PDB file of C-alpha atoms in Angstrom:
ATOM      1  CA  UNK A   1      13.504  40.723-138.779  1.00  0.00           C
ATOM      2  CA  UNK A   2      10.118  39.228-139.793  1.00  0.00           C
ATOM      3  CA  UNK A   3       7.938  37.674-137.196  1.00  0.00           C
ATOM      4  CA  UNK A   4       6.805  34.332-138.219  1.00  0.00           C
ATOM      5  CA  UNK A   5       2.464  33.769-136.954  1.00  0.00           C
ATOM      6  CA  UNK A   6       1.264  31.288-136.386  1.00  0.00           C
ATOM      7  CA  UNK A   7      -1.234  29.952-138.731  1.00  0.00           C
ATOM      8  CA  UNK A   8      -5.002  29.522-137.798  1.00  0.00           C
ATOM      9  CA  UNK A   9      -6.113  26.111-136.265  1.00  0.00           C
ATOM     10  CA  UNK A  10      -7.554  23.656-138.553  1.00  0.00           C
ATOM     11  CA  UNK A  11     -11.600  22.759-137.366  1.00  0.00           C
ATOM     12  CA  UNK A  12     -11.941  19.926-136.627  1.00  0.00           C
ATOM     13  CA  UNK A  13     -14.634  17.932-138.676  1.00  0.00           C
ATOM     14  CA  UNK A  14     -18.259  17.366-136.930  1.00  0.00           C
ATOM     15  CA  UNK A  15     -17.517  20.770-134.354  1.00  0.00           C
ATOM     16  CA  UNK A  16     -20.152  23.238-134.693  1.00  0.00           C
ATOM     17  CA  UNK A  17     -19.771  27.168-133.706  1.00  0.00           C
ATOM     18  CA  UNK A  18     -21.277  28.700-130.715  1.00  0.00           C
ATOM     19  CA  UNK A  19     -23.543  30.464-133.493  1.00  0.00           C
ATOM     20  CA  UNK A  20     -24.704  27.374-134.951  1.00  0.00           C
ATOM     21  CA  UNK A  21     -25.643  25.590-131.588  1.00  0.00           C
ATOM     22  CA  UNK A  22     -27.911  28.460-130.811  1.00  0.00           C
ATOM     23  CA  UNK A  23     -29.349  28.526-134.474  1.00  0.00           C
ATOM     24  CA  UNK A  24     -30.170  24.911-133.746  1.00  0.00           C
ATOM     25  CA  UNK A  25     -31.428  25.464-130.435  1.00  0.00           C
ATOM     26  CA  UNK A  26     -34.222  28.606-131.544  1.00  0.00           C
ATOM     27  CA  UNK A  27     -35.254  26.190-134.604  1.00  0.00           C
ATOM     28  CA  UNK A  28     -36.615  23.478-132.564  1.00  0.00           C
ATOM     29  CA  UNK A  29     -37.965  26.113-129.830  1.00  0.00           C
ATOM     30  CA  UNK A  30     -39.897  27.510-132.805  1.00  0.00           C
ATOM     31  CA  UNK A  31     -41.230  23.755-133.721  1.00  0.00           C
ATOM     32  CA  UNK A  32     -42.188  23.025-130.702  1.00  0.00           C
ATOM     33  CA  UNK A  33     -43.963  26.474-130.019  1.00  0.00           C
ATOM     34  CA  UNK A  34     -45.559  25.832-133.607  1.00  0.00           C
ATOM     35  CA  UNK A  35     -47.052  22.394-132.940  1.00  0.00           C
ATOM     36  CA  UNK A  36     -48.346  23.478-129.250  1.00  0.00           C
ATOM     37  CA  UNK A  37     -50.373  26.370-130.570  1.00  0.00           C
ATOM     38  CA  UNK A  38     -51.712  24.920-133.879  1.00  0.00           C
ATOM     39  CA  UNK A  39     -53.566  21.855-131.231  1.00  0.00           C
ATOM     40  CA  UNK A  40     -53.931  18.041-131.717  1.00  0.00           C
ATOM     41  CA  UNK A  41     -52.987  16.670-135.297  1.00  0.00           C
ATOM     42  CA  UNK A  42     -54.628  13.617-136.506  1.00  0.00           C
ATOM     43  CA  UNK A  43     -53.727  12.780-139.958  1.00  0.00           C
ATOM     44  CA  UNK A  44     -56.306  12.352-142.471  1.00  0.00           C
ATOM     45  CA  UNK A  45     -56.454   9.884-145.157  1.00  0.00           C
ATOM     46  CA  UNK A  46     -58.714   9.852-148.025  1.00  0.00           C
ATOM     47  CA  UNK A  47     -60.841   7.147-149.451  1.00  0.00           C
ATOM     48  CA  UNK A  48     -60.117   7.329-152.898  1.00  0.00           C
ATOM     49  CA  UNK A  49     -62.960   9.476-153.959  1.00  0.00           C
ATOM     50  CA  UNK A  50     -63.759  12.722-154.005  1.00  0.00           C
ATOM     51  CA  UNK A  51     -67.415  12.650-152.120  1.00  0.00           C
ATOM     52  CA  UNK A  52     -66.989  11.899-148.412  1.00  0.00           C
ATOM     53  CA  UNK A  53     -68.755   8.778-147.211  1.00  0.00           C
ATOM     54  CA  UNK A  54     -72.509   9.405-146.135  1.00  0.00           C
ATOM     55  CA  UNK A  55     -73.244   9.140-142.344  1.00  0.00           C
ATOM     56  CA  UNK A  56     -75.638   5.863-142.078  1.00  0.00           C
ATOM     57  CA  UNK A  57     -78.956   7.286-140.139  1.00  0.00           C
ATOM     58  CA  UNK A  58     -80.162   4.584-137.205  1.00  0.00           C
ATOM     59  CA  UNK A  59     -83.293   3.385-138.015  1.00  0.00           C
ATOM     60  CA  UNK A  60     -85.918   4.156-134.853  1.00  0.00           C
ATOM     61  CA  UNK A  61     -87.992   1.135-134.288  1.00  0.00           C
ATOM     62  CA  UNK A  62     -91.503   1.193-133.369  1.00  0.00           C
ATOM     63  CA  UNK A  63     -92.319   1.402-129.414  1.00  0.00           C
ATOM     64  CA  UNK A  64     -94.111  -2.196-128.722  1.00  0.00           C
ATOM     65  CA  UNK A  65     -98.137  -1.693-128.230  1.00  0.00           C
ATOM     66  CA  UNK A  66     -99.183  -0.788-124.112  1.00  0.00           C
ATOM     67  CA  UNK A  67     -99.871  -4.302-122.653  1.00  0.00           C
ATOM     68  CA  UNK A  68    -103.071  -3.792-120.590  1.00  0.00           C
ATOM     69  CA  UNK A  69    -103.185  -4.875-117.058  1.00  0.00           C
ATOM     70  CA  UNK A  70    -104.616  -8.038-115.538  1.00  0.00           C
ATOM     71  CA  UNK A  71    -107.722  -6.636-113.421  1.00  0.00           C
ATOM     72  CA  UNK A  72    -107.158  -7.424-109.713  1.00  0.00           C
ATOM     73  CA  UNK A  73    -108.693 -10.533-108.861  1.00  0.00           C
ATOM     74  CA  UNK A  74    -108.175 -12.119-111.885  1.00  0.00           C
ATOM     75  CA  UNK A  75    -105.793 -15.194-110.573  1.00  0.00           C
ATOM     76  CA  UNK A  76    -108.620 -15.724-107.947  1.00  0.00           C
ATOM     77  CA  UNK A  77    -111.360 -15.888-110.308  1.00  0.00           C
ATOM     78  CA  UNK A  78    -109.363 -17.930-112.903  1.00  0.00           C
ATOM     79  CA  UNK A  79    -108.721 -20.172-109.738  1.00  0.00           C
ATOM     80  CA  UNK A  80    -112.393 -20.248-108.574  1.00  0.00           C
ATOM     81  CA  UNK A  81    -113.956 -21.253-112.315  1.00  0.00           C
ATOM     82  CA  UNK A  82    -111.644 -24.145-112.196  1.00  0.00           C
ATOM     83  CA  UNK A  83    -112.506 -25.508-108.789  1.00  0.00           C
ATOM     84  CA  UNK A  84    -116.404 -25.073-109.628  1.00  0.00           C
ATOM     85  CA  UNK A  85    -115.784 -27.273-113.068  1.00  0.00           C
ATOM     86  CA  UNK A  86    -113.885 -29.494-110.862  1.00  0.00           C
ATOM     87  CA  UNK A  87    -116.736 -29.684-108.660  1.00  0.00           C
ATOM     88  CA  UNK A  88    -118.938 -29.654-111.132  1.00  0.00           C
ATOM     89  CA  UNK A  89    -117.473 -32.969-113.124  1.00  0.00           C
ATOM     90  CA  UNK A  90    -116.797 -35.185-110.136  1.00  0.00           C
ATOM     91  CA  UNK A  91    -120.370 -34.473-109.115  1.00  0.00           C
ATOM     92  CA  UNK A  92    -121.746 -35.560-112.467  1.00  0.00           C
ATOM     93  CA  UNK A  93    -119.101 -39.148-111.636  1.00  0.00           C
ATOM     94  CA  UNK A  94    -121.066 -39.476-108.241  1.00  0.00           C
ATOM     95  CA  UNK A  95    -124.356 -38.902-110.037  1.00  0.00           C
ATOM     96  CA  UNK A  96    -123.539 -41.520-113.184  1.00  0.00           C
ATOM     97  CA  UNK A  97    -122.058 -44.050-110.272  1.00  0.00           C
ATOM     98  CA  UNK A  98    -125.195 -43.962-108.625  1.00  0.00           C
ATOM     99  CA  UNK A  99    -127.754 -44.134-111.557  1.00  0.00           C
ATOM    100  CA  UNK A 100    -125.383 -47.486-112.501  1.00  0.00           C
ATOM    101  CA  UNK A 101    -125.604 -48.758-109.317  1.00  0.00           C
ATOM    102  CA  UNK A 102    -129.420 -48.389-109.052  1.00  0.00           C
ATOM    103  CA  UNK A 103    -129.952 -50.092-112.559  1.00  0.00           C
ATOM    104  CA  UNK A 104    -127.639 -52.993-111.353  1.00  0.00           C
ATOM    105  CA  UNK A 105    -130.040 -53.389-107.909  1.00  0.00           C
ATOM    106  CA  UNK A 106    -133.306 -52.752-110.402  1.00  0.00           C
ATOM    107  CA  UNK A 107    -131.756 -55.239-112.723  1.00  0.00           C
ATOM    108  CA  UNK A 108    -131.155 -57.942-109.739  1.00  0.00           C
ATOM    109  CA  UNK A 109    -134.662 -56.864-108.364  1.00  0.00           C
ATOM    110  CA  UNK A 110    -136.297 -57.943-112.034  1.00  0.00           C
ATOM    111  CA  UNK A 111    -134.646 -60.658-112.631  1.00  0.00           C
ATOM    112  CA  UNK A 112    -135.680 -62.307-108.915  1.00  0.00           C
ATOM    113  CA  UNK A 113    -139.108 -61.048-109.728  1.00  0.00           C
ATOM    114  CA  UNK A 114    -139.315 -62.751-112.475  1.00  0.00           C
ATOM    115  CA  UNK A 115    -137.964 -65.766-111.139  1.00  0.00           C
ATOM    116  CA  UNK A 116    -141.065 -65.528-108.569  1.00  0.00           C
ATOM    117  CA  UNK A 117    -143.450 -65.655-111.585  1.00  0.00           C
ATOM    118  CA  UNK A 118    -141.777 -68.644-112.762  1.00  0.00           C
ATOM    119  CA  UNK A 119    -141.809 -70.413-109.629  1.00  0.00           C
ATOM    120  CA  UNK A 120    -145.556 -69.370-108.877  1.00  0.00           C
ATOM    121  CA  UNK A 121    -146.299 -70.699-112.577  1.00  0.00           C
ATOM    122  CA  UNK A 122    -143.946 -73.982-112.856  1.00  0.00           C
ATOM    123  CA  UNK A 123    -143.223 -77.002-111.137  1.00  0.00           C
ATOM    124  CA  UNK A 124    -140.076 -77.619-109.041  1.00  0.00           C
ATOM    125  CA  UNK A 125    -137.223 -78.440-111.213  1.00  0.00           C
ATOM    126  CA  UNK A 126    -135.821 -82.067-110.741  1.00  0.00           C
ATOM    127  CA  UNK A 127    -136.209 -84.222-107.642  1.00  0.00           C
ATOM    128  CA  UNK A 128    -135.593 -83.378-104.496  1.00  0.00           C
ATOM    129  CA  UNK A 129    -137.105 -86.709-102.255  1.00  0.00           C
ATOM    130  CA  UNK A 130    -134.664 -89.446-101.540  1.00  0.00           C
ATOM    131  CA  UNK A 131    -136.156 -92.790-103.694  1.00  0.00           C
ATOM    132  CA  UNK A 132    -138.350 -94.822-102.141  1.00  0.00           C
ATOM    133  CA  UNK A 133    -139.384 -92.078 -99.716  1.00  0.00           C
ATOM    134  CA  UNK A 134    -142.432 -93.215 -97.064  1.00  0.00           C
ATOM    135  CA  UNK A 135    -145.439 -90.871 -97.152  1.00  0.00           C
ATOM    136  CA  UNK A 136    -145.486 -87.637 -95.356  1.00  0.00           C
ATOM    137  CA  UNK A 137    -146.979 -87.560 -91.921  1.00  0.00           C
ATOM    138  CA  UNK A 138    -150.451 -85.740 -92.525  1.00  0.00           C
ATOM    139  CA  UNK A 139    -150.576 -84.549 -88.909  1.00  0.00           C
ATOM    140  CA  UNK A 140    -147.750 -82.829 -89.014  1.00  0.00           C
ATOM    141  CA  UNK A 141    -148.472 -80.817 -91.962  1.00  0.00           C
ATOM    142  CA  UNK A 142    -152.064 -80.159 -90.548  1.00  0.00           C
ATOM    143  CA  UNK A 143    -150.620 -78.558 -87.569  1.00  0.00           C
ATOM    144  CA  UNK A 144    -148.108 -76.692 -89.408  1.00  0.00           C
ATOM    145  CA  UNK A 145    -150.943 -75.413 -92.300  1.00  0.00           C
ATOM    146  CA  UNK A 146    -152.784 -74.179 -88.898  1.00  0.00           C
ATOM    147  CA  UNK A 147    -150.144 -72.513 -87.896  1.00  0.00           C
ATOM    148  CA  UNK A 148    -149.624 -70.818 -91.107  1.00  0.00           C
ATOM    149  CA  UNK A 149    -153.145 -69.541 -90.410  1.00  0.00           C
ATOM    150  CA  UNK A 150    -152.347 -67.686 -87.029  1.00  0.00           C
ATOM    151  CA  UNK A 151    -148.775 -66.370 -88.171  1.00  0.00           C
ATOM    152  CA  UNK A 152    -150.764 -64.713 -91.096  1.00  0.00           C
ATOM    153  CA  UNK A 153    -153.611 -63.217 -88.788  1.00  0.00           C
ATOM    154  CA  UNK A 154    -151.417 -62.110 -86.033  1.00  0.00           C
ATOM    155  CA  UNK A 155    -148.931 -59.650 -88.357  1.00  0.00           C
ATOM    156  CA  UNK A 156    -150.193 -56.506 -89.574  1.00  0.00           C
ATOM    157  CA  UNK A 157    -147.220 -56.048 -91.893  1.00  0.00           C
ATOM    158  CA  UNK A 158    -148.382 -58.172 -95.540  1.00  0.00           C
ATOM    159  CA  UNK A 159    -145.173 -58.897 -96.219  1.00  0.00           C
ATOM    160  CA  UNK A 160    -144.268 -60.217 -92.761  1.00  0.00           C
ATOM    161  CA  UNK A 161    -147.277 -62.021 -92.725  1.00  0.00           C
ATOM    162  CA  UNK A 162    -146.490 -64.100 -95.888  1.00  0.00           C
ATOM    163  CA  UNK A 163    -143.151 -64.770 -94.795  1.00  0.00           C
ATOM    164  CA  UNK A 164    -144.268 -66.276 -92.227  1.00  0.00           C
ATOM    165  CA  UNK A 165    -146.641 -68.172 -92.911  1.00  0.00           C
ATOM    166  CA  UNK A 166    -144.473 -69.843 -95.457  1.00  0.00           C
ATOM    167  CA  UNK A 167    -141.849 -70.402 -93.071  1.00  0.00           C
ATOM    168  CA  UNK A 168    -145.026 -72.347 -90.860  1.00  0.00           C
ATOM    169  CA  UNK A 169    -145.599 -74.742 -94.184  1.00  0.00           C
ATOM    170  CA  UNK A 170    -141.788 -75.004 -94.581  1.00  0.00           C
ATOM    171  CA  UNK A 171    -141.353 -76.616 -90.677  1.00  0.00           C
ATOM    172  CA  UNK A 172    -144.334 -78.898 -90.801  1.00  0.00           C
ATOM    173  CA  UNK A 173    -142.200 -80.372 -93.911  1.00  0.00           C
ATOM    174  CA  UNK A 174    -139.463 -80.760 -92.087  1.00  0.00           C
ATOM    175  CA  UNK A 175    -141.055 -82.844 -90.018  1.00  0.00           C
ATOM    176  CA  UNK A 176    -142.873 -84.557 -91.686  1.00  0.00           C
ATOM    177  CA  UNK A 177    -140.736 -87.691 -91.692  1.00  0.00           C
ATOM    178  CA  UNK A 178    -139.863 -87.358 -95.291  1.00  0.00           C
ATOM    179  CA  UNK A 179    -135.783 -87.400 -95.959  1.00  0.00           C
ATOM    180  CA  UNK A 180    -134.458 -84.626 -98.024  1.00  0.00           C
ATOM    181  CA  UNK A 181    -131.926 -84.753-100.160  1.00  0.00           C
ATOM    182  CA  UNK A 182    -128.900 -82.487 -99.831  1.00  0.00           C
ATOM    183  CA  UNK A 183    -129.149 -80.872-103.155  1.00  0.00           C
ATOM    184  CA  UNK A 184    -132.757 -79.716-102.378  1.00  0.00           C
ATOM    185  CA  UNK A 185    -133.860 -76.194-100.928  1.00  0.00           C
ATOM    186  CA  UNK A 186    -136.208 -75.950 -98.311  1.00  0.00           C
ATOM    187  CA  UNK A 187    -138.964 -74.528-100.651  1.00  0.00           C
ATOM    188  CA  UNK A 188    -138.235 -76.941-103.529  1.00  0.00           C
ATOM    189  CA  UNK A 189    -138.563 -79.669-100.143  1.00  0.00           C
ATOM    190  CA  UNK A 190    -141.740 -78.021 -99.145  1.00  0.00           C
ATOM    191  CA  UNK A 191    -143.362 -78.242-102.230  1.00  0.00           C
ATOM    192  CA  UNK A 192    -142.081 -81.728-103.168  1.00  0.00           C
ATOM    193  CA  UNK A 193    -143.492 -82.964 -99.577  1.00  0.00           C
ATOM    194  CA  UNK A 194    -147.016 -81.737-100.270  1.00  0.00           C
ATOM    195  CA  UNK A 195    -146.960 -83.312-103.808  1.00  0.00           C
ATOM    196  CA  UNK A 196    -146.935 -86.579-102.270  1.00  0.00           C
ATOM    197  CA  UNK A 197    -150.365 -85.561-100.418  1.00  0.00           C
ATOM    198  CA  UNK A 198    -153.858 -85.180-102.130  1.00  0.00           C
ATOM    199  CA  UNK A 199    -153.635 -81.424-101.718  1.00  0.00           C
ATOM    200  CA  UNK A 200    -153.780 -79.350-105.066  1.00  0.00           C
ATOM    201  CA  UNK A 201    -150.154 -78.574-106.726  1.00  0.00           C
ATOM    202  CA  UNK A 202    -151.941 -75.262-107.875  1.00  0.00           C
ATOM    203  CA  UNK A 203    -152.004 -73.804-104.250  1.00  0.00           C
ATOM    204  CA  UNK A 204    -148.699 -74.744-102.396  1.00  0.00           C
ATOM    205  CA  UNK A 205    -146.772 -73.142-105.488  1.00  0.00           C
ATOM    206  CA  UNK A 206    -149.324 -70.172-105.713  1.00  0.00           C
ATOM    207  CA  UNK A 207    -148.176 -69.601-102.089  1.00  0.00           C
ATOM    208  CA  UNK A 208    -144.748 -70.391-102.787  1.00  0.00           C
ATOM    209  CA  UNK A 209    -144.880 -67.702-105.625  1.00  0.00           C
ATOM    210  CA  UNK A 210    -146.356 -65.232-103.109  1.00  0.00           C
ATOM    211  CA  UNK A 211    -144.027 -66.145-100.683  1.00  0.00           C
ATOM    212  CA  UNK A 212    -140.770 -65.025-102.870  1.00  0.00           C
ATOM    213  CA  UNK A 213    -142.294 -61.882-103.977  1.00  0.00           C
ATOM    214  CA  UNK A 214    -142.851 -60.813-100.205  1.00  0.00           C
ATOM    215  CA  UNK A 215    -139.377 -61.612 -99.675  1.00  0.00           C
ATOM    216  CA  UNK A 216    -137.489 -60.327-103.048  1.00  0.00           C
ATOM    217  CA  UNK A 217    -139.664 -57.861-104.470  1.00  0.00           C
ATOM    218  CA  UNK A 218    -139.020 -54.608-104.410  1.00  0.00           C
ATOM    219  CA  UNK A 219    -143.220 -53.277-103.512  1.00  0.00           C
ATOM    220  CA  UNK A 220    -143.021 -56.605-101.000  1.00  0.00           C
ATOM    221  CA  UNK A 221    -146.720 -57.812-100.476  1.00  0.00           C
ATOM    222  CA  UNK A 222    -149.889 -56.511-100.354  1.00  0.00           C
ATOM    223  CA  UNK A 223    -152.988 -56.971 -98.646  1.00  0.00           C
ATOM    224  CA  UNK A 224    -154.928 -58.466-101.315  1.00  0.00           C
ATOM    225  CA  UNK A 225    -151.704 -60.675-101.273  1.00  0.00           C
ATOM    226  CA  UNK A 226    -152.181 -61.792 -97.606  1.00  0.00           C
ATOM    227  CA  UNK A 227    -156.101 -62.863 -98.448  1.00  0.00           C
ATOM    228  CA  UNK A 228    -154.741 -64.747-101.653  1.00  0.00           C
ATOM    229  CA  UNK A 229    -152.330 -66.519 -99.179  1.00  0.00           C
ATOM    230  CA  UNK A 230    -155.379 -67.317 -97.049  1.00  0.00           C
ATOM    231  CA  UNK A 231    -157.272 -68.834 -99.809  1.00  0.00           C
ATOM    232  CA  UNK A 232    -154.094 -71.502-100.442  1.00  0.00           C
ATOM    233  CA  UNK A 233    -153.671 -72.524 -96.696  1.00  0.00           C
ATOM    234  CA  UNK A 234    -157.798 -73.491 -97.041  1.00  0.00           C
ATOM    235  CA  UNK A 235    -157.181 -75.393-100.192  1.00  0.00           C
ATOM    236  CA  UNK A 236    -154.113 -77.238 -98.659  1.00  0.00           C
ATOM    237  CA  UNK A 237    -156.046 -77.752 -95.603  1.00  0.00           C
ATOM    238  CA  UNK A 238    -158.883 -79.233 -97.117  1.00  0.00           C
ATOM    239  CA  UNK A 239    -156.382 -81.381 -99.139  1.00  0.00           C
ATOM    240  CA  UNK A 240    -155.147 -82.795 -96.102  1.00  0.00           C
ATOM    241  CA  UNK A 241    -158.265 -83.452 -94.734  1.00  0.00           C
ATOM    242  CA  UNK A 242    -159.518 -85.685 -97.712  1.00  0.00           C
TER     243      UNK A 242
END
């Protein structure tokens, strides 16, 4: 009686054998073993030519020139020259304020010495008696022409002495009994009194004229000026006297 065997079983689509598994399994050991010794890979691509690209070289620029160093000091001197040429200008201001302020005085000074010439050399400008003024009292300026004369002997000073002396005239006028009008100076009154005497018109405004440069000038008076001023109260005395 034949045995009937059984037949072989079919495999099944997508098994694998035992031998195949490890087959797979020593393949990728070997890859992996492979790529671990041979190192890092980097891929490397070419540029399309044959020649590689030349390596640009930097360009080493010139180290800039040593600057030299300030000496010590220097801000201290730099300071010092410009406080001396600030010094130095404002002191050149004072010195140019001062030489135009003595030119202004020396200007003033001229122009009432000159006025003094005038004066000594002219009449008095306008009138300066009230109209129908009386005549001066002639004792009165007698005493104050004597007076003149001890005021000018008793200072030692010239220009004191003239001023004085003037001043003497210029009192006796005032009391002379002659009215003065408001717009008239004592001098211009002085002079106008004596006018209206027989004195001479030469020596009241010769002394008048010394009398202003004693008092404005810048020398003042001198001694030959004093002896001049003597001379003029004679001639006014004697006018008096007449």
């Amino acid at each position: 009686m034949v045995k009937a065997t059984k037949p072989p079983a079919a495999r099944t689509p997508g098994t694998l054998s035992t031998a195949g598994l490890v087959a797979i399994t020593l393949l990728t050991f070997l890859a992996v073993w492979t790529a671990v010794a041979a190192g890092r890979w980097s891929p490397r691509f070419s540029s399309g030519t044959g020649n590689p690209a030349p390596t640009p070289t930097p360009t080493v620029e010139p180290p800039p020139p040593p600057i030299d160093a300030l000496p010590d000091g220097y801000g201290l001197s730099m300071r010092g020259l410009v406080l001396g040429l600030l010094v130095v200008m404002a002191g050149l201001a004072v010195v140019g304020l001062l030489g135009y302020g003595l030119r202004m005085v020396r200007s003033t000074w001229q122009d009432r010495a000159k006025r003094v010439e005038e004066d000594a050399d002219g009449g008095i400008p306008g009138s300066v008696l009230a109209p129908d003024t009386a005549m001066p009292d002639v004792v009165e300026l007698r005493e104050g022409i004597a007076e003149a004369w001890a005021r000018l002997a008793e200072h030692r000073e010239p220009t004191d002495a003239i001023q004085a002396a003037w001043v003497a005239v210029e009192d006796a006028a005032g009391r002379s009994g002659v009215p003065r009008e408001d717009s008239a100076t004592p001098t211009e009154f002085t002079v106008a009194v004596l006018d209206r005497t027989e004195v001479d018109p030469a020596a009241i405004r010769t002394l008048l004229g010394l009398y202003h440069r004693a008092r404005y000038s810048t020398h003042g008076a001198t001694v030959a000026d004093v002896e001049l001023a003597g001379r003029c109260l004679t001639t006014l005395a004697e006018g008096l006297d007449a």
